[in-house]
GROMACS .gro file of C-alpha atoms in nm:
model
  199
    1UNK     CA    1   8.758   3.437   3.796
    2UNK     CA    2   9.113   3.397   4.022
    3UNK     CA    3   8.967   3.520   4.372
    4UNK     CA    4   9.304   3.475   4.522
    5UNK     CA    5   9.486   3.741   4.269
    6UNK     CA    6   9.177   3.992   4.322
    7UNK     CA    7   9.233   3.966   4.685
    8UNK     CA    8   9.582   4.021   4.628
    9UNK     CA    9   9.528   4.328   4.376
   10UNK     CA   10   9.241   4.518   4.603
   11UNK     CA   11   9.430   4.777   4.783
   12UNK     CA   12   9.442   4.778   5.171
   13UNK     CA   13   9.251   5.006   5.398
   14UNK     CA   14   9.469   5.314   5.422
   15UNK     CA   15   9.624   5.395   5.791
   16UNK     CA   16   9.501   5.736   5.787
   17UNK     CA   17   9.097   5.610   5.711
   18UNK     CA   18   9.155   5.361   5.987
   19UNK     CA   19   9.299   5.631   6.224
   20UNK     CA   20   8.997   5.856   6.146
   21UNK     CA   21   8.745   5.573   6.201
   22UNK     CA   22   8.919   5.476   6.527
   23UNK     CA   23   8.908   5.866   6.631
   24UNK     CA   24   8.516   5.837   6.551
   25UNK     CA   25   8.441   5.563   6.752
   26UNK     CA   26   8.632   5.720   7.052
   27UNK     CA   27   8.433   6.035   7.020
   28UNK     CA   28   8.084   5.799   7.046
   29UNK     CA   29   8.225   5.626   7.325
   30UNK     CA   30   8.325   5.918   7.508
   31UNK     CA   31   8.005   6.091   7.449
   32UNK     CA   32   7.807   5.742   7.560
   33UNK     CA   33   8.075   5.770   7.843
   34UNK     CA   34   7.996   6.106   7.940
   35UNK     CA   35   7.603   6.056   7.924
   36UNK     CA   36   7.617   5.792   8.164
   37UNK     CA   37   7.813   5.978   8.402
   38UNK     CA   38   7.576   6.219   8.424
   39UNK     CA   39   7.305   5.982   8.455
   40UNK     CA   40   7.523   5.865   8.760
   41UNK     CA   41   7.558   6.210   8.919
   42UNK     CA   42   7.177   6.276   8.840
   43UNK     CA   43   7.121   5.957   9.063
   44UNK     CA   44   6.912   5.804   8.767
   45UNK     CA   45   6.691   5.511   8.868
   46UNK     CA   46   6.682   5.263   8.566
   47UNK     CA   47   6.418   5.075   8.801
   48UNK     CA   48   6.228   5.357   8.862
   49UNK     CA   49   6.276   5.495   8.486
   50UNK     CA   50   6.344   5.356   8.183
   51UNK     CA   51   6.390   5.092   8.123
   52UNK     CA   52   6.201   4.991   8.456
   53UNK     CA   53   6.456   4.695   8.543
   54UNK     CA   54   6.752   4.645   8.734
   55UNK     CA   55   7.061   4.781   8.535
   56UNK     CA   56   7.400   4.832   8.650
   57UNK     CA   57   7.500   5.176   8.523
   58UNK     CA   58   7.877   5.199   8.698
   59UNK     CA   59   7.959   4.879   8.513
   60UNK     CA   60   7.838   5.045   8.174
   61UNK     CA   61   8.038   5.364   8.268
   62UNK     CA   62   8.340   5.156   8.322
   63UNK     CA   63   8.318   4.969   8.018
   64UNK     CA   64   8.269   5.277   7.802
   65UNK     CA   65   8.556   5.433   8.001
   66UNK     CA   66   8.783   5.135   7.899
   67UNK     CA   67   8.654   5.114   7.539
   68UNK     CA   68   8.736   5.480   7.515
   69UNK     CA   69   9.090   5.490   7.602
   70UNK     CA   70   9.127   5.184   7.407
   71UNK     CA   71   9.026   5.364   7.056
   72UNK     CA   72   9.157   5.704   7.180
   73UNK     CA   73   9.493   5.502   7.181
   74UNK     CA   74   9.466   5.320   6.879
   75UNK     CA   75   9.387   5.649   6.707
   76UNK     CA   76   9.716   5.846   6.710
   77UNK     CA   77   9.900   5.490   6.715
   78UNK     CA   78   9.799   5.399   6.314
   79UNK     CA   79   9.958   5.722   6.229
   80UNK     CA   80  10.304   5.582   6.262
   81UNK     CA   81  10.203   5.338   5.943
   82UNK     CA   82  10.154   5.621   5.745
   83UNK     CA   83  10.401   5.655   5.448
   84UNK     CA   84  10.320   5.974   5.275
   85UNK     CA   85  10.333   6.166   5.614
   86UNK     CA   86  10.575   6.053   5.840
   87UNK     CA   87  10.512   6.052   6.182
   88UNK     CA   88  10.766   5.960   6.444
   89UNK     CA   89  10.666   5.829   6.835
   90UNK     CA   90  10.764   6.150   6.938
   91UNK     CA   91  10.533   6.309   6.736
   92UNK     CA   92  10.273   6.135   6.914
   93UNK     CA   93  10.381   6.176   7.238
   94UNK     CA   94  10.487   6.522   7.221
   95UNK     CA   95  10.297   6.666   6.929
   96UNK     CA   96  10.426   6.997   6.900
   97UNK     CA   97  10.684   6.851   6.667
   98UNK     CA   98  10.393   6.646   6.436
   99UNK     CA   99  10.458   6.732   6.063
  100UNK     CA  100  10.089   6.838   6.045
  101UNK     CA  101   9.853   7.029   6.297
  102UNK     CA  102  10.044   7.079   6.588
  103UNK     CA  103   9.864   7.268   6.777
  104UNK     CA  104   9.502   7.022   6.689
  105UNK     CA  105   9.738   6.702   6.760
  106UNK     CA  106   9.878   6.864   7.079
  107UNK     CA  107   9.515   6.934   7.203
  108UNK     CA  108   9.428   6.590   7.145
  109UNK     CA  109   9.731   6.468   7.293
  110UNK     CA  110   9.640   6.671   7.609
  111UNK     CA  111   9.297   6.509   7.613
  112UNK     CA  112   9.416   6.159   7.632
  113UNK     CA  113   9.668   6.255   7.911
  114UNK     CA  114   9.385   6.392   8.110
  115UNK     CA  115   9.176   6.093   8.050
  116UNK     CA  116   9.435   5.869   8.142
  117UNK     CA  117   9.518   6.060   8.466
  118UNK     CA  118   9.132   6.046   8.561
  119UNK     CA  119   9.142   5.648   8.500
  120UNK     CA  120   9.433   5.617   8.697
  121UNK     CA  121   9.269   5.784   8.984
  122UNK     CA  122   8.961   5.579   8.956
  123UNK     CA  123   9.164   5.255   8.998
  124UNK     CA  124   9.364   5.398   9.343
  125UNK     CA  125   9.017   5.615   9.460
  126UNK     CA  126   8.997   5.392   9.774
  127UNK     CA  127   9.372   5.489   9.842
  128UNK     CA  128   9.334   5.870   9.769
  129UNK     CA  129   9.003   5.956   9.925
  130UNK     CA  130   8.679   6.003   9.804
  131UNK     CA  131   8.707   6.349   9.806
  132UNK     CA  132   9.036   6.424   9.571
  133UNK     CA  133   8.916   6.142   9.337
  134UNK     CA  134   8.588   6.333   9.267
  135UNK     CA  135   8.775   6.682   9.258
  136UNK     CA  136   9.021   6.488   8.998
  137UNK     CA  137   8.722   6.326   8.820
  138UNK     CA  138   8.599   6.684   8.703
  139UNK     CA  139   8.907   6.658   8.447
  140UNK     CA  140   8.673   6.485   8.236
  141UNK     CA  141   8.499   6.838   8.120
  142UNK     CA  142   8.828   7.015   7.997
  143UNK     CA  143   8.941   6.647   7.853
  144UNK     CA  144   8.637   6.621   7.677
  145UNK     CA  145   8.621   7.026   7.559
  146UNK     CA  146   8.988   6.923   7.390
  147UNK     CA  147   8.899   6.630   7.248
  148UNK     CA  148   8.580   6.773   7.047
  149UNK     CA  149   8.809   7.079   6.932
  150UNK     CA  150   9.058   6.819   6.798
  151UNK     CA  151   8.834   6.610   6.612
  152UNK     CA  152   8.632   6.897   6.489
  153UNK     CA  153   8.946   7.099   6.337
  154UNK     CA  154   9.176   6.817   6.250
  155UNK     CA  155   9.195   6.740   5.874
  156UNK     CA  156   9.121   6.376   5.936
  157UNK     CA  157   9.248   6.295   5.566
  158UNK     CA  158   9.589   6.454   5.617
  159UNK     CA  159   9.553   6.681   5.300
  160UNK     CA  160   9.550   7.012   5.346
  161UNK     CA  161   9.563   7.098   5.750
  162UNK     CA  162   9.226   7.257   5.725
  163UNK     CA  163   8.938   7.083   5.820
  164UNK     CA  164   8.556   7.083   5.654
  165UNK     CA  165   8.314   7.160   5.924
  166UNK     CA  166   8.031   7.003   5.688
  167UNK     CA  167   8.177   6.708   5.632
  168UNK     CA  168   8.001   6.379   5.739
  169UNK     CA  169   8.258   6.293   6.026
  170UNK     CA  170   8.283   6.650   6.153
  171UNK     CA  171   7.895   6.681   6.180
  172UNK     CA  172   7.904   6.365   6.362
  173UNK     CA  173   8.156   6.495   6.609
  174UNK     CA  174   7.948   6.805   6.626
  175UNK     CA  175   7.621   6.666   6.687
  176UNK     CA  176   7.822   6.458   6.991
  177UNK     CA  177   7.936   6.771   7.142
  178UNK     CA  178   7.588   6.911   7.136
  179UNK     CA  179   7.461   6.617   7.298
  180UNK     CA  180   7.694   6.668   7.596
  181UNK     CA  181   7.654   7.028   7.639
  182UNK     CA  182   7.278   6.960   7.622
  183UNK     CA  183   7.334   6.652   7.868
  184UNK     CA  184   7.528   6.870   8.088
  185UNK     CA  185   7.282   7.156   8.125
  186UNK     CA  186   6.992   6.940   8.195
  187UNK     CA  187   7.227   6.744   8.486
  188UNK     CA  188   7.331   7.097   8.632
  189UNK     CA  189   6.913   7.231   8.675
  190UNK     CA  190   6.839   6.856   8.814
  191UNK     CA  191   7.101   6.892   9.105
  192UNK     CA  192   7.018   7.250   9.165
  193UNK     CA  193   6.679   7.145   9.166
  194UNK     CA  194   6.720   6.835   9.416
  195UNK     CA  195   6.937   7.071   9.628
  196UNK     CA  196   6.666   7.345   9.650
  197UNK     CA  197   6.403   7.072   9.759
  198UNK     CA  198   6.617   6.914  10.019
  199UNK     CA  199   6.713   7.296  10.172
   0.00000   0.00000   0.00000
């Protein structure tokens, strides 16, 4: 068998599929980052609790944040290489003019811009002050909401413009959303309980 010929005849992976995979990776990383952030907010101690050893949660939070931003940026950039539906750079920056699903894409773009703003304020948190930085950090909540709305209701295959909510990829996004919602409720209750004890 001519392996070189076989490799040449094998179809390359569709940019739409790679973009969809990058979006799923971004959702998974965002979920991990959000959960680590909730652990930090509740003052979770890896020494007192699992894994009962010293572990830098802030380092993990930063790493997952950078990885989330990277995957979120790769996700739309790959659409520039799709041949059957023509996406322009302006369609990615201002998706209100995108050729397919402008509303869903606009929500995803706003989520990305909010995440970039939170990341930027984190770089300059010492200059802008801790109070203002903490307030700006709350923007991760609307960013996460828009990210999941985009992830659930977007046709990732770019065919009909209608999402199959029972598709395996959508179920993954929905599970991640449930994890964040459950974690947020638990975190809120723990912090409220701590305030009552300290009062």
